[in-house]
Amino acid sequence: MAETELERAEKRYAQAKARLQALKNREATRQRKLDTRRKVILGGALMDLAERDSSAAAMLDRLIRNLSREQDRKAFAEWDAPSPAPSDEGAT
């Protein structure tokens, strides 16, 4: 049985729709990866700042204590939060 023009058009439509969905999925994955990268970079920057700035260290501690999900808090249970190193201002 020969394929009709309508059937060929429906087949091309279905293929185009599948390609479009694949493109949307790839873009969503790219955006999630970029979002995760930003979070990691900001987290590292905050941890680095907390080693130099007591107010940043306090903010980091407050953020950890106020995490809403128990499993997120558990990730920091045995972690030693960075704290500012003592300054050498009084040393001679």
XYZ file of N, CA, C and O in Angstrom:
368
model
N 0.837 -1.181 0.000
C 0.000 0.000 0.000
C 0.879 1.239 0.000
O 1.797 1.361 0.796
N 0.655 2.120 -0.912
C 1.455 3.329 -1.069
C 1.087 4.343 0.010
O -0.079 4.463 0.399
N 2.114 5.053 0.438
C 1.922 6.089 1.449
C 1.313 7.320 0.769
O 1.787 7.780 -0.257
N 0.261 7.834 1.373
C -0.396 9.010 0.784
C 0.367 10.278 1.154
O 1.213 10.288 2.054
N 0.068 11.338 0.463
C 0.707 12.624 0.744
C 0.405 13.074 2.169
O 1.272 13.605 2.860
N -0.806 12.818 2.619
C -1.196 13.180 3.986
C -0.368 12.391 4.992
O 0.129 12.951 5.982
N -0.184 11.109 4.753
C 0.599 10.281 5.678
C 2.062 10.743 5.713
O 2.667 10.793 6.787
N 2.615 11.096 4.548
C 3.998 11.593 4.509
C 4.103 12.914 5.277
O 5.059 13.143 6.012
N 3.113 13.787 5.103
C 3.118 15.073 5.810
C 3.007 14.858 7.321
O 3.695 15.529 8.107
N 2.155 13.935 7.730
C 2.010 13.637 9.162
C 3.308 13.067 9.732
O 3.704 13.391 10.851
N 3.968 12.241 8.946
C 5.236 11.649 9.372
C 6.300 12.740 9.520
O 7.030 12.778 10.519
N 6.399 13.653 8.562
C 7.356 14.773 8.642
C 7.020 15.674 9.835
O 7.920 16.151 10.533
N 5.736 15.903 10.058
C 5.308 16.717 11.194
C 5.746 16.071 12.506
O 6.297 16.741 13.389
N 5.526 14.771 12.632
C 5.899 14.053 13.857
C 7.417 14.108 14.065
O 7.894 14.294 15.193
N 8.178 13.980 12.971
C 9.633 14.041 13.086
C 10.090 15.447 13.491
O 10.980 15.604 14.329
N 9.482 16.458 12.892
C 9.836 17.835 13.233
C 9.479 18.136 14.688
O 10.239 18.799 15.402
N 8.344 17.634 15.116
C 7.913 17.835 16.501
C 8.898 17.166 17.459
O 9.255 17.743 18.497
N 9.372 15.975 17.108
C 10.344 15.262 17.939
C 11.673 16.020 17.981
O 12.312 16.128 19.042
N 12.102 16.574 16.838
C 13.343 17.358 16.811
C 13.210 18.605 17.674
O 14.133 18.972 18.411
N 12.067 19.266 17.603
C 11.816 20.451 18.414
C 11.869 20.107 19.898
O 12.493 20.822 20.696
N 11.240 19.017 20.281
C 11.248 18.615 21.691
C 12.669 18.290 22.153
O 13.063 18.647 23.265
N 13.445 17.634 21.287
C 14.836 17.323 21.635
C 15.632 18.608 21.835
O 16.446 18.704 22.772
N 15.415 19.595 20.977
C 16.094 20.884 21.137
C 15.697 21.570 22.445
O 16.536 22.125 23.158
N 14.414 21.545 22.759
C 13.940 22.135 24.016
C 14.565 21.429 25.212
O 14.970 22.084 26.184
N 14.661 20.110 25.141
C 15.259 19.338 26.237
C 16.729 19.685 26.409
O 17.211 19.838 27.540
N 17.458 19.801 25.290
C 18.878 20.161 25.373
C 19.058 21.546 25.974
O 19.954 21.777 26.790
N 18.208 22.495 25.586
C 18.301 23.846 26.134
C 17.992 23.859 27.632
O 18.665 24.540 28.411
N 16.989 23.103 28.036
C 16.652 23.033 29.463
C 17.815 22.431 30.252
O 18.152 22.913 31.349
N 18.446 21.404 29.701
C 19.599 20.788 30.355
C 20.749 21.779 30.451
O 21.400 21.904 31.493
N 20.991 22.531 29.382
C 22.053 23.535 29.377
C 21.795 24.600 30.444
O 22.704 24.980 31.188
N 20.547 25.042 30.554
C 20.196 26.052 31.549
C 20.365 25.521 32.973
O 20.844 26.245 33.856
N 19.972 24.266 33.216
C 20.150 23.674 34.553
C 21.626 23.582 34.909
O 22.019 23.870 36.046
N 22.463 23.159 33.951
C 23.898 23.057 34.206
C 24.492 24.429 34.495
O 25.336 24.573 35.387
N 24.077 25.437 33.760
C 24.568 26.793 33.974
C 24.139 27.303 35.349
O 24.933 27.924 36.070
N 22.903 27.026 35.741
C 22.405 27.426 37.053
C 23.219 26.753 38.156
O 23.616 27.400 39.133
N 23.493 25.467 37.997
C 24.287 24.736 38.985
C 25.692 25.317 39.065
O 26.235 25.519 40.161
N 26.285 25.611 37.909
C 27.632 26.206 37.888
C 27.646 27.539 38.630
O 28.557 27.821 39.415
N 26.655 28.364 38.390
C 26.582 29.659 39.090
C 26.501 29.461 40.597
O 27.147 30.178 41.365
N 25.680 28.505 41.028
C 25.531 28.249 42.468
C 26.838 27.781 43.084
O 27.194 28.201 44.195
N 27.555 26.905 42.380
C 28.833 26.411 42.890
C 29.832 27.557 42.991
O 30.531 27.701 43.997
N 29.892 28.388 41.959
C 30.828 29.515 41.968
C 30.495 30.480 43.103
O 31.391 30.916 43.854
N 29.216 30.826 43.251
C 28.826 31.742 44.329
C 29.084 31.139 45.699
O 29.524 31.834 46.624
N 28.820 29.858 45.849
C 29.081 29.188 47.124
C 30.556 29.224 47.472
O 30.949 29.516 48.609
N 31.400 28.946 46.478
C 32.842 29.000 46.701
C 33.301 30.403 47.045
O 34.162 30.603 47.919
N 32.752 31.388 46.355
C 33.116 32.782 46.627
C 32.701 33.183 48.042
O 33.454 33.873 48.747
N 31.513 32.741 48.462
C 31.051 33.054 49.815
C 31.943 32.384 50.857
O 32.311 32.997 51.861
N 32.314 31.126 50.612
C 33.195 30.427 51.554
C 34.560 31.119 51.635
O 35.125 31.269 52.721
N 35.079 31.546 50.492
C 36.356 32.254 50.466
C 36.252 33.573 51.231
O 37.131 33.904 52.032
N 35.177 34.309 50.998
C 34.977 35.574 51.695
C 34.838 35.350 53.201
O 35.347 36.133 54.003
N 34.167 34.269 53.592
C 33.967 33.976 55.020
C 35.292 33.735 55.734
O 35.393 33.938 56.941
N 36.312 33.319 54.991
C 37.625 33.113 55.609
C 38.326 34.443 55.894
O 39.283 34.491 56.660
N 37.846 35.515 55.259
C 38.478 36.823 55.410
C 37.612 37.852 56.113
O 38.106 38.880 56.547
N 36.322 37.595 56.219
C 35.381 38.616 56.707
C 34.434 37.983 57.722
O 33.697 37.050 57.395
N 34.440 38.497 58.930
C 33.626 37.902 59.994
C 32.128 38.058 59.728
O 31.343 37.183 60.085
N 31.715 39.145 59.092
C 30.282 39.298 58.808
C 29.843 38.290 57.743
O 28.737 37.763 57.807
N 30.704 37.990 56.780
C 30.392 36.959 55.782
C 30.357 35.588 56.444
O 29.514 34.752 56.121
N 31.263 35.349 57.396
C 31.273 34.081 58.124
C 29.976 33.915 58.918
O 29.385 32.823 58.950
N 29.528 34.999 59.544
C 28.278 34.945 60.304
C 27.095 34.705 59.371
O 26.182 33.933 59.696
N 27.113 35.348 58.210
C 26.027 35.150 57.253
C 26.008 33.703 56.756
O 24.954 33.087 56.659
N 27.177 33.141 56.478
C 27.261 31.751 56.028
C 26.713 30.814 57.099
O 25.926 29.909 56.803
N 27.088 31.069 58.353
C 26.576 30.257 59.461
C 25.058 30.367 59.557
O 24.353 29.366 59.722
N 24.543 31.584 59.422
C 23.093 31.814 59.483
C 22.380 31.109 58.322
O 21.322 30.507 58.504
N 22.961 31.160 57.135
C 22.365 30.478 55.981
C 22.266 28.979 56.222
O 21.244 28.353 55.937
N 23.330 28.400 56.738
C 23.340 26.953 56.989
C 22.313 26.587 58.054
O 21.563 25.620 57.907
N 22.264 27.367 59.135
C 21.299 27.069 60.209
C 19.857 27.200 59.747
O 18.976 26.541 60.275
N 19.609 28.036 58.750
C 18.243 28.274 58.291
C 17.857 27.473 57.051
O 16.816 27.757 56.441
N 18.655 26.497 56.682
C 18.272 25.648 55.557
C 16.982 24.932 55.902
O 16.834 24.392 57.001
N 16.039 24.929 54.981
C 14.713 24.388 55.285
C 14.653 22.864 55.182
O 13.863 22.238 55.879
N 15.483 22.287 54.345
C 15.405 20.832 54.160
C 16.406 20.120 55.060
O 17.597 20.460 55.088
N 15.928 19.121 55.772
C 16.759 18.351 56.694
C 17.959 17.741 55.976
O 19.081 17.766 56.482
N 17.750 17.206 54.790
C 18.844 16.561 54.069
C 19.924 17.580 53.678
O 21.104 17.233 53.609
N 19.532 18.824 53.458
C 20.518 19.864 53.167
C 21.330 20.195 54.418
O 22.550 20.366 54.347
N 20.666 20.273 55.565
C 21.378 20.547 56.819
C 22.343 19.421 57.149
O 23.442 19.656 57.644
N 21.962 18.186 56.875
C 22.828 17.037 57.160
C 24.139 17.113 56.383
O 25.165 16.637 56.845
N 24.107 17.709 55.203
C 25.321 17.826 54.387
C 26.379 18.675 55.089
O 27.572 18.536 54.816
N 25.955 19.538 56.019
C 26.886 20.412 56.715
C 27.128 19.964 58.159
O 27.813 20.668 58.903
N 26.616 18.807 58.555
C 26.685 18.366 59.949
C 28.123 18.261 60.460
O 28.413 18.706 61.569
N 29.006 17.702 59.684
C 30.391 17.513 60.146
C 31.356 18.485 59.479
O 32.565 18.293 59.512
N 30.835 19.536 58.907
C 31.647 20.499 58.175
C 32.071 21.624 59.082
O 31.275 22.176 59.842
N 33.335 21.977 59.029
C 33.833 23.129 59.779
C 33.729 24.349 58.886
O 34.482 24.473 57.913
N 32.809 25.207 59.203
C 32.609 26.414 58.401
C 33.848 27.279 58.467
O 34.520 27.347 59.494
N 34.179 27.932 57.366
C 35.339 28.817 57.394
C 35.107 29.987 58.333
O 33.990 30.451 58.487
N 36.159 30.398 58.986
C 36.065 31.580 59.844
C 37.287 32.437 59.555
O 38.337 31.921 59.174
N 37.146 33.720 59.741
C 38.263 34.623 59.420
C 39.498 34.285 60.241
O 39.402 33.988 61.428
N 40.639 34.313 59.590
C 41.890 34.092 60.308
C 42.173 35.330 61.159
O 41.814 36.444 60.777
N 42.790 35.131 62.305
C 43.112 36.293 63.132
C 44.021 37.242 62.354
O 44.914 36.811 61.640
N 43.779 38.517 62.507
C 44.588 39.495 61.780
C 45.915 39.706 62.492
O 46.060 39.431 63.669
N 46.873 40.216 61.752
C 48.204 40.468 62.311
C 48.368 41.918 62.754
O 49.483 42.397 62.917
N 47.259 42.625 62.942
C 47.329 44.045 63.267
C 48.037 44.313 64.585
O 48.741 45.292 64.728
N 47.878 43.434 65.568
C 48.480 43.660 66.874
C 49.903 43.132 66.973
O 50.603 43.402 67.927
N 50.376 42.381 65.994
C 51.707 41.787 66.054
C 52.766 42.822 65.688
O 52.572 43.683 64.857
N 53.931 42.717 66.357
C 55.041 43.602 66.018
C 56.293 42.822 65.768
O 56.468 41.736 66.093
